[in-house]
Tab-separated table of C-alpha atoms and ligand atoms in Angstrom:
chain	number	residue	atom	x	y	z
A	1	MET	CA	92.541	-142.659	228.791
A	2	THR	CA	92.907	-140.098	226.036
A	3	THR	CA	93.325	-136.480	226.988
A	4	ASP	CA	92.448	-133.355	225.121
A	5	SER	CA	93.963	-129.918	225.115
A	6	ASP	CA	91.955	-126.853	226.090
A	7	SER	CA	89.996	-125.947	222.964
A	8	SER	CA	90.690	-122.259	223.623
A	9	THR	CA	94.344	-122.668	222.632
A	10	HIS	CA	95.377	-121.863	219.074
A	11	PHE	CA	94.908	-124.323	216.211
A	12	GLY	CA	98.663	-124.777	215.828
A	13	THR	CA	98.889	-125.927	219.455
A	14	ARG	CA	95.783	-128.108	219.415
A	15	VAL	CA	96.983	-129.970	216.323
A	16	VAL	CA	100.022	-131.102	218.332
A	17	HIS	CA	98.439	-131.634	221.758
A	18	SER	CA	94.892	-132.878	221.202
A	19	GLY	CA	94.248	-136.600	221.110
A	20	LYS	CA	96.997	-137.701	223.445
A	21	ILE	CA	97.073	-140.971	225.345
A	22	ALA	CA	98.184	-140.825	228.967
A	23	ASP	CA	100.611	-143.773	229.196
A	24	THR	CA	100.814	-144.471	232.918
A	25	ALA	CA	102.998	-147.567	232.388
A	26	PHE	CA	106.000	-145.925	230.640
A	27	ASN	CA	105.227	-142.192	230.221
A	28	SER	CA	105.679	-142.498	226.462
A	29	VAL	CA	105.529	-139.069	224.871
A	30	MET	CA	104.069	-140.272	221.595
A	31	PRO	CA	100.738	-142.164	221.631
A	32	PRO	CA	101.135	-145.936	221.915
A	33	LEU	CA	99.762	-148.168	219.166
A	34	TYR	CA	97.230	-150.688	220.508
A	35	PRO	CA	96.686	-153.273	217.776
A	36	SER	CA	94.769	-155.554	220.152
A	37	SER	CA	91.474	-156.656	218.613
A	38	THR	CA	89.909	-157.255	222.015
A	39	PHE	CA	90.118	-155.808	225.544
A	40	ALA	CA	89.507	-157.746	228.762
A	41	PHE	CA	86.768	-156.947	231.256
A	42	ASP	CA	87.726	-156.456	234.929
A	43	ARG	CA	84.455	-158.126	235.866
A	44	LEU	CA	81.080	-158.531	234.197
A	45	GLY	CA	79.964	-155.201	232.763
A	46	GLU	CA	83.172	-153.384	233.766
A	47	ASN	CA	86.073	-152.578	231.451
A	48	LYS	CA	88.471	-149.714	230.803
A	49	GLY	CA	86.320	-148.133	228.092
A	50	PHE	CA	87.085	-150.490	225.213
A	51	ASP	CA	85.909	-154.029	224.469
A	52	TYR	CA	86.448	-154.745	220.762
A	53	THR	CA	88.426	-152.766	218.177
A	54	ARG	CA	85.701	-152.534	215.524
A	55	SER	CA	83.599	-150.623	218.095
A	56	GLY	CA	86.420	-148.664	219.713
A	57	ASN	CA	90.197	-148.608	220.055
A	58	PRO	CA	92.434	-146.329	222.162
A	59	THR	CA	94.794	-145.389	219.301
A	60	ARG	CA	91.915	-144.664	216.934
A	61	LYS	CA	90.173	-142.683	219.671
A	62	ALA	CA	93.239	-140.462	220.060
A	63	LEU	CA	93.015	-139.597	216.347
A	64	GLU	CA	89.238	-139.139	216.582
A	65	ASP	CA	89.592	-136.751	219.541
A	66	CYS	CA	92.195	-134.767	217.637
A	67	LEU	CA	90.136	-134.459	214.427
A	68	ALA	CA	86.889	-133.634	216.298
A	69	ASN	CA	88.792	-130.898	218.112
A	70	LEU	CA	90.314	-129.439	214.923
A	71	GLU	CA	86.960	-129.304	213.091
A	72	GLY	CA	85.054	-128.126	216.170
A	73	GLY	CA	82.725	-131.159	216.325
A	74	VAL	CA	81.424	-133.115	219.311
A	75	ASP	CA	82.719	-136.452	218.004
A	76	ALA	CA	84.602	-138.033	215.116
A	77	VAL	CA	84.679	-141.592	213.785
A	78	CYS	CA	87.681	-142.670	211.733
A	79	THR	CA	86.957	-145.081	208.897
A	80	GLY	CA	89.042	-147.370	206.725
A	81	THR	CA	88.856	-145.141	203.623
A	82	GLY	CA	87.280	-141.877	202.563
A	83	MET	CA	84.674	-143.892	200.657
A	84	SER	CA	83.722	-145.799	203.808
A	85	ALA	CA	83.114	-142.426	205.467
A	86	VAL	CA	80.758	-141.554	202.578
A	87	THR	CA	79.129	-144.989	202.945
A	88	GLY	CA	78.529	-144.475	206.668
A	89	ILE	CA	76.969	-141.047	206.133
A	90	LEU	CA	74.691	-142.193	203.287
A	91	HIS	CA	73.393	-144.996	205.518
A	92	LEU	CA	71.666	-142.328	207.622
A	93	LEU	CA	69.142	-142.330	204.744
A	94	GLN	CA	66.201	-144.578	203.951
A	95	PRO	CA	64.563	-145.709	200.710
A	96	GLY	CA	62.478	-142.880	199.280
A	97	ASP	CA	64.754	-140.162	200.671
A	98	HIS	CA	66.102	-137.538	198.283
A	99	VAL	CA	69.637	-136.147	198.276
A	100	ILE	CA	70.986	-133.077	196.488
A	101	ALA	CA	74.692	-133.226	195.645
A	102	GLY	CA	77.054	-131.119	193.576
A	103	HIS	CA	77.386	-132.351	189.996
A	104	ASP	CA	81.181	-132.101	190.107
A	105	ILE	CA	81.857	-133.963	193.355
A	106	TYR	CA	84.635	-136.544	193.760
A	107	GLY	CA	84.206	-139.240	191.084
A	108	GLY	CA	84.046	-142.099	193.600
A	109	THR	CA	81.355	-140.347	195.646
A	110	TYR	CA	79.345	-139.752	192.478
A	111	ARG	CA	79.691	-143.448	191.543
A	112	LEU	CA	78.638	-144.620	195.018
A	113	MET	CA	75.566	-142.389	194.953
A	114	HIS	CA	74.605	-142.811	191.305
A	115	ASP	CA	75.354	-146.533	190.843
A	116	VAL	CA	75.063	-148.092	194.302
A	117	PHE	CA	72.804	-146.121	196.661
A	118	ALA	CA	70.362	-145.215	193.883
A	119	LYS	CA	69.663	-148.962	193.565
A	120	LEU	CA	68.770	-149.036	197.260
A	121	GLY	CA	65.906	-146.641	196.588
A	122	ILE	CA	67.550	-143.339	197.448
A	123	ASN	CA	67.046	-140.570	194.881
A	124	PHE	CA	69.844	-138.215	193.925
A	125	SER	CA	69.844	-134.875	192.116
A	126	PHE	CA	73.232	-133.612	190.981
A	127	VAL	CA	73.189	-129.845	190.597
A	128	GLU	CA	75.569	-127.007	189.841
A	129	MET	CA	76.128	-125.498	193.305
A	130	VAL	CA	77.896	-122.293	192.271
A	131	ASN	CA	74.416	-120.786	192.401
A	132	PRO	CA	72.802	-121.777	195.746
A	133	GLU	CA	69.361	-121.144	194.231
A	134	ASN	CA	69.831	-124.351	192.195
A	135	VAL	CA	69.679	-126.202	195.513
A	136	ARG	CA	66.507	-124.404	196.571
A	137	LYS	CA	64.862	-125.196	193.216
A	138	THR	CA	65.731	-128.887	193.564
A	139	LEU	CA	64.367	-129.344	197.097
A	140	THR	CA	61.453	-131.754	197.389
A	141	PRO	CA	59.435	-132.743	200.460
A	142	ALA	CA	61.601	-135.902	200.537
A	143	THR	CA	64.972	-134.061	200.580
A	144	ARG	CA	66.859	-135.335	203.624
A	145	MET	CA	70.485	-134.503	202.808
A	146	VAL	CA	72.489	-131.896	200.908
A	147	TRP	CA	76.022	-132.963	199.968
A	148	ILE	CA	78.517	-130.147	199.416
A	149	GLU	CA	82.082	-130.440	198.176
A	150	THR	CA	83.961	-127.155	197.967
A	151	PRO	CA	86.250	-126.462	196.239
A	152	SER	CA	84.933	-128.974	193.736
A	153	ASN	CA	87.095	-131.570	192.070
A	154	PRO	CA	88.750	-131.002	189.660
A	155	MET	CA	87.368	-127.623	188.531
A	156	LEU	CA	87.757	-125.913	191.931
A	157	LYS	CA	84.391	-124.202	191.777
A	158	LEU	CA	83.112	-122.996	195.128
A	159	ALA	CA	79.800	-123.588	196.862
A	160	ASP	CA	78.597	-121.015	199.382
A	161	ILE	CA	78.406	-123.222	202.467
A	162	ALA	CA	76.429	-120.828	204.688
A	163	ALA	CA	73.876	-120.007	201.966
A	164	ILE	CA	73.294	-123.650	200.972
A	165	THR	CA	73.081	-124.733	204.615
A	166	ALA	CA	70.413	-122.091	205.269
A	167	ILE	CA	68.429	-123.401	202.275
A	168	ALA	CA	68.772	-127.036	203.424
A	169	LYS	CA	67.584	-126.118	206.915
A	170	THR	CA	64.246	-124.898	205.511
A	171	ARG	CA	63.521	-128.631	204.962
A	172	ASP	CA	65.483	-129.928	207.971
A	173	ALA	CA	67.841	-131.693	205.562
A	174	ILE	CA	71.207	-132.804	206.938
A	175	THR	CA	74.090	-130.836	205.394
A	176	VAL	CA	77.377	-132.614	204.741
A	177	VAL	CA	80.628	-131.007	203.605
A	178	ASP	CA	83.454	-133.068	202.138
A	179	ASN	CA	86.320	-130.905	203.453
A	180	THR	CA	89.124	-133.056	202.001
A	181	PHE	CA	90.542	-130.380	199.677
A	182	LEU	CA	91.109	-127.658	202.290
A	183	SER	CA	91.324	-129.435	205.657
A	184	PRO	CA	90.277	-127.629	208.866
A	185	VAL	CA	93.310	-125.388	208.437
A	186	PHE	CA	91.631	-123.452	205.604
A	187	GLN	CA	87.900	-124.153	206.035
A	188	GLN	CA	85.712	-124.875	209.073
A	189	PRO	CA	82.248	-125.899	207.806
A	190	LEU	CA	80.757	-126.747	211.231
A	191	SER	CA	81.182	-123.107	212.254
A	192	LEU	CA	78.994	-122.195	209.240
A	193	GLY	CA	76.110	-124.356	210.495
A	194	VAL	CA	76.906	-127.596	208.648
A	195	ASP	CA	75.878	-130.846	210.401
A	196	ILE	CA	78.580	-133.289	209.266
A	197	VAL	CA	82.105	-132.831	207.930
A	198	MET	CA	83.936	-135.696	206.282
A	199	HIS	CA	87.443	-136.193	204.925
A	200	SER	CA	89.422	-138.655	202.985
A	201	THR	CA	92.293	-138.584	205.499
A	202	THR	CA	94.279	-140.295	202.729
A	203	LYS	CA	94.914	-136.773	201.460
A	204	TYR	CA	96.065	-133.726	203.465
A	205	ILE	CA	95.193	-134.957	206.964
A	206	ASN	CA	97.686	-137.818	206.754
A	207	GLY	CA	99.682	-135.971	204.130
A	208	HIS	CA	102.326	-138.566	203.292
A	209	SER	CA	100.571	-140.822	200.748
A	210	ASP	CA	101.201	-143.938	202.833
A	211	VAL	CA	97.756	-144.782	204.222
A	212	VAL	CA	94.108	-144.670	203.151
A	213	GLY	CA	91.505	-143.510	205.660
A	214	GLY	CA	88.477	-141.360	206.312
A	215	VAL	CA	86.730	-139.490	209.091
A	216	ILE	CA	83.180	-138.381	209.875
A	217	ILE	CA	82.825	-135.443	212.296
A	218	SER	CA	79.422	-134.514	213.744
A	219	ARG	CA	78.170	-131.207	215.089
A	220	THR	CA	75.550	-132.648	217.444
A	221	ALA	CA	75.530	-135.514	219.918
A	222	GLU	CA	72.423	-136.939	218.263
A	223	LEU	CA	74.100	-137.262	214.859
A	224	ALA	CA	77.321	-138.480	216.448
A	225	GLU	CA	75.451	-141.336	218.085
A	226	ARG	CA	73.791	-142.365	214.810
A	227	ILE	CA	77.153	-142.244	213.008
A	228	ARG	CA	78.859	-144.311	215.745
A	229	TYR	CA	76.082	-146.885	215.603
A	230	MET	CA	76.175	-147.099	211.794
A	231	THR	CA	79.959	-147.272	211.350
A	232	ASN	CA	80.167	-150.027	213.964
A	233	ALA	CA	77.193	-151.955	212.541
A	234	LEU	CA	78.589	-151.727	208.997
A	235	GLY	CA	82.156	-152.448	210.107
A	236	LEU	CA	83.669	-149.338	208.541
A	237	THR	CA	86.116	-148.284	211.259
A	238	GLU	CA	89.813	-147.738	210.683
A	239	SER	CA	92.553	-150.126	211.766
A	240	PRO	CA	94.645	-148.964	214.760
A	241	TRP	CA	97.818	-149.202	212.659
A	242	ASP	CA	96.464	-146.798	210.065
A	243	ALA	CA	94.995	-144.497	212.730
A	244	TRP	CA	98.413	-144.306	214.378
A	245	LEU	CA	100.044	-143.270	211.085
A	246	VAL	CA	97.382	-140.639	210.386
A	247	LEU	CA	97.814	-139.245	213.923
A	248	ARG	CA	101.535	-138.892	213.259
A	249	GLY	CA	100.824	-137.189	209.934
A	250	VAL	CA	98.241	-134.707	211.198
A	251	ARG	CA	100.617	-133.131	213.751
A	252	THR	CA	102.275	-131.079	210.968
A	253	LEU	CA	99.052	-130.250	209.084
A	254	PRO	CA	99.127	-126.404	209.325
A	255	HIS	CA	102.766	-126.258	208.217
A	256	ARG	CA	102.193	-128.555	205.272
A	257	MET	CA	99.014	-126.714	204.234
A	258	ARG	CA	100.845	-123.380	204.218
A	259	ALA	CA	103.619	-124.846	202.035
A	260	HIS	CA	101.080	-126.486	199.656
A	261	ALA	CA	99.156	-123.219	199.313
A	262	THR	CA	102.261	-121.093	198.758
A	263	GLY	CA	103.474	-123.413	196.010
A	264	ALA	CA	100.019	-123.673	194.427
A	265	GLN	CA	99.604	-119.888	194.359
A	266	GLN	CA	102.966	-119.395	192.644
A	267	LEU	CA	102.328	-122.195	190.151
A	268	ALA	CA	98.841	-120.861	189.346
A	269	GLU	CA	100.175	-117.332	188.798
A	270	TYR	CA	102.938	-118.675	186.582
A	271	LEU	CA	100.567	-120.824	184.514
A	272	SER	CA	98.216	-117.844	184.049
A	273	THR	CA	100.931	-116.148	182.010
A	274	HIS	CA	101.989	-119.241	180.026
A	275	PRO	CA	101.190	-119.104	176.286
A	276	GLN	CA	100.353	-122.835	176.114
A	277	VAL	CA	97.851	-122.648	178.957
A	278	VAL	CA	94.289	-121.849	177.943
A	279	ALA	CA	92.834	-121.451	181.448
A	280	VAL	CA	93.852	-121.809	185.102
A	281	HIS	CA	91.441	-122.681	187.878
A	282	TYR	CA	92.618	-121.763	191.390
A	283	PRO	CA	90.549	-119.985	194.045
A	284	GLY	CA	93.566	-117.880	195.048
A	285	LEU	CA	93.644	-116.095	191.688
A	286	PRO	CA	91.724	-112.795	191.565
A	287	SER	CA	90.527	-114.010	188.134
A	288	HIS	CA	88.638	-116.909	189.795
A	289	PRO	CA	84.929	-116.106	189.303
A	290	GLN	CA	84.290	-116.668	193.024
A	291	TYR	CA	87.386	-114.996	194.428
A	292	ALA	CA	85.239	-112.910	196.807
A	293	LEU	CA	83.539	-116.013	198.228
A	294	ALA	CA	86.933	-117.699	198.587
A	295	GLN	CA	88.192	-114.823	200.706
A	296	GLN	CA	85.080	-114.882	202.853
A	297	GLN	CA	84.667	-118.627	203.388
A	298	MET	CA	88.249	-119.931	203.328
A	299	THR	CA	91.410	-118.843	205.109
A	300	GLY	CA	93.666	-120.337	202.430
A	301	TYR	CA	93.195	-121.555	198.879
A	302	GLY	CA	94.585	-125.083	199.075
A	303	GLY	CA	97.165	-127.057	197.155
A	304	VAL	CA	95.289	-128.176	194.047
A	305	VAL	CA	95.605	-126.287	190.759
A	306	THR	CA	93.705	-127.266	187.611
A	307	PHE	CA	94.551	-125.920	184.170
A	308	GLU	CA	93.658	-126.479	180.525
A	309	VAL	CA	95.906	-127.100	177.558
A	310	ASP	CA	94.909	-127.433	173.932
A	311	THR	CA	96.400	-130.763	172.899
A	312	ASP	CA	95.497	-134.386	172.214
A	313	LYS	CA	96.168	-137.538	174.239
A	314	ALA	CA	99.659	-137.927	172.705
A	315	GLY	CA	100.447	-134.329	173.642
A	316	LEU	CA	99.424	-135.015	177.238
A	317	ASP	CA	101.668	-138.072	177.207
A	318	ARG	CA	104.637	-135.993	176.031
A	319	LEU	CA	103.972	-133.413	178.731
A	320	PHE	CA	103.674	-135.984	181.516
A	321	GLY	CA	106.653	-137.972	180.185
A	322	ALA	CA	108.957	-134.947	180.340
A	323	LEU	CA	108.285	-134.209	184.019
A	324	LYS	CA	110.875	-135.166	186.637
A	325	LEU	CA	109.327	-133.873	189.865
A	326	TYR	CA	105.661	-134.762	189.368
A	327	SER	CA	104.449	-138.359	189.416
A	328	LEU	CA	101.663	-139.174	186.981
A	329	ALA	CA	99.246	-140.383	189.631
A	330	GLU	CA	95.766	-139.932	191.016
A	331	SER	CA	95.219	-138.734	194.569
A	332	LEU	CA	96.431	-135.541	196.186
A	333	GLY	CA	97.486	-134.050	199.473
A	334	GLY	CA	100.882	-135.697	199.957
A	335	VAL	CA	104.178	-133.901	200.429
A	336	GLU	CA	105.180	-134.850	196.855
A	337	SER	CA	103.682	-133.281	193.739
A	338	LEU	CA	101.321	-135.312	191.553
A	339	ILE	CA	99.857	-134.556	188.148
A	340	GLU	CA	96.983	-136.265	186.357
A	341	SER	CA	94.325	-136.070	183.676
A	342	PRO	CA	90.809	-136.033	185.195
A	343	TRP	CA	89.338	-137.000	181.795
A	344	TYR	CA	91.496	-140.108	181.352
A	345	MET	CA	92.203	-140.958	184.998
A	346	SER	CA	90.488	-139.739	188.193
A	347	HIS	CA	87.046	-139.020	186.715
A	348	MET	CA	86.772	-142.042	184.383
A	349	SER	CA	84.039	-143.461	186.628
A	350	MET	CA	81.769	-140.652	185.388
A	351	SER	CA	80.194	-140.981	181.938
A	352	GLU	CA	81.527	-138.723	179.175
A	353	THR	CA	78.350	-136.685	179.412
A	354	ALA	CA	78.705	-136.291	183.172
A	355	ARG	CA	82.369	-135.283	182.785
A	356	THR	CA	81.536	-132.733	180.107
A	357	CYS	CA	78.683	-131.407	182.190
A	358	ALA	CA	81.106	-130.942	185.104
A	359	GLY	CA	83.329	-128.814	182.833
A	360	ILE	CA	86.088	-131.411	182.352
A	361	HIS	CA	87.812	-131.561	178.943
A	362	THR	CA	90.382	-133.939	177.486
A	363	GLY	CA	93.001	-131.191	177.981
A	364	THR	CA	92.172	-130.614	181.653
A	365	ILE	CA	95.133	-131.248	183.951
A	366	ARG	CA	95.036	-131.413	187.746
A	367	VAL	CA	98.117	-130.829	189.859
A	368	SER	CA	98.432	-131.668	193.538
A	369	VAL	CA	101.185	-129.262	194.490
A	370	GLY	CA	103.539	-130.811	197.034
A	371	ILE	CA	105.797	-129.012	199.462
A	372	GLU	CA	108.868	-128.928	197.194
A	373	ASP	CA	110.474	-125.576	196.369
A	374	PRO	CA	107.977	-123.787	194.087
A	375	ALA	CA	110.744	-122.547	191.772
A	376	ASP	CA	111.690	-126.145	190.927
A	377	LEU	CA	108.050	-127.130	190.381
A	378	ILE	CA	107.555	-124.204	188.003
A	379	GLU	CA	110.693	-124.997	186.018
A	380	ASP	CA	109.811	-128.681	185.687
A	381	LEU	CA	106.272	-127.971	184.506
A	382	ASN	CA	107.600	-125.407	182.059
A	383	ASN	CA	109.852	-128.102	180.580
A	384	GLY	CA	106.845	-130.394	180.278
A	385	LEU	CA	104.809	-127.761	178.456
A	386	ARG	CA	107.740	-127.143	176.125
A	387	ALA	CA	107.959	-130.885	175.350
A	388	MET	CA	104.237	-130.919	174.565
A	389	LEU	CA	104.652	-127.980	172.183
A	390	ALA	CA	107.919	-129.043	170.562
A	391	SER	CA	106.432	-132.165	169.032
A	392	PHE	CA	103.531	-130.174	167.637
A	393	ALA	CA	105.971	-127.767	165.994
A	394	THR	CA	107.928	-130.593	164.388
A	395	GLY	CA	104.735	-132.357	163.366
A	396	GLN	CA	105.498	-135.517	165.325
A	397	GLN	CA	102.084	-135.939	166.897
B	401	PLP	C1	89.988	-139.198	197.727
B	401	PLP	C2	88.704	-138.540	198.014
B	401	PLP	C3	87.606	-139.255	198.509
B	401	PLP	C4	87.648	-140.764	198.703
B	401	PLP	O1	88.608	-141.140	199.666
B	401	PLP	P1	89.415	-142.549	199.651
B	401	PLP	O2	90.300	-142.399	200.832
B	401	PLP	O3	90.134	-142.628	198.351
B	401	PLP	O4	88.417	-143.635	199.795
B	401	PLP	C5	86.444	-138.566	198.778
B	401	PLP	N1	86.346	-137.232	198.576
B	401	PLP	C6	87.380	-136.510	198.086
B	401	PLP	C7	87.213	-135.043	197.865
B	401	PLP	C8	88.589	-137.129	197.781
B	401	PLP	O5	89.593	-136.417	197.287
């Protein structure tokens, strides 16, 4: 039904040719969308590989084949949102199990672990993962999973995937990497020994801010089977319509990622010299404390830039209000640039203490750099920073 390209071809070719559907009826070049909820049996016990769309669907399978191929996994399951991918993975655990996660992971993942799964009897330790030894120190005999997000959100700190995976393996704990921020174009965790990679495909994989989705990619057949069972049992799988859109989006992934990273690098370098900017966090800057690890573990630095300004809430409002090219919005990874305040927006689900502990301040600003011309993005942000300053100078705050 679905066909796959030879995995020895280059990434840029596989992203276009893997996960195709051979349409013997009409020879359609692009994969057909099969919204059918159910598929007929030829006779008892015999069908064409699909029976019911929650369990499997040809359009979703095309996307799953493509994403498994790009990450180098044996199987992928596409889910309705990134959070449902997290939900499916956490259901591999049982009451009494212990999980170690980064303390500055995605706010929604933190909330799901800290508020929801903790009530089901699973114990979580949130640690600073810049130093892998913090993971070793936190291991207990009950540790069953280590959850890594790198670069972290929004501070773009890095976790050494290979080192942490080696530590987790001393206790046979499953390692998971949330690879949403870099995509397989810039980071391939399974090749570093990780067991499961997940994405919010809402972000770079789809890339056009017009669908929410997730994916879970497994390194081994044993894990893949458990994930398939769990996502079907829990009803987490993605609708064929959404899968079809994500499959269309992913075909241009390497080209978009290159444009995001080029723009982000230029914006980060510009902000580093700006008098109103107190600090810039971007792994592509030689001033990033883990620049060496970035060069070793990643093949590109991504499209998210975080920086700090010294202003109050009204100052932030003036800055955001003056911008013409950036929407004031959460999320990231689309072709258009977005700007937001982690303190007041994306990370509100964390307590003030947890936000402070993760290094987030009221003046922290996160930019998802789109694929617009970097010169225009720089000029627009410069105008915003001037608007923020101007009102201070005239005492209008
Ligand atoms: C957005 C995001 C998620 C959650 O995905 P949804 O599609 O919003 O459910 C998880 N992890 C990271 C890093 C994200 O950016």
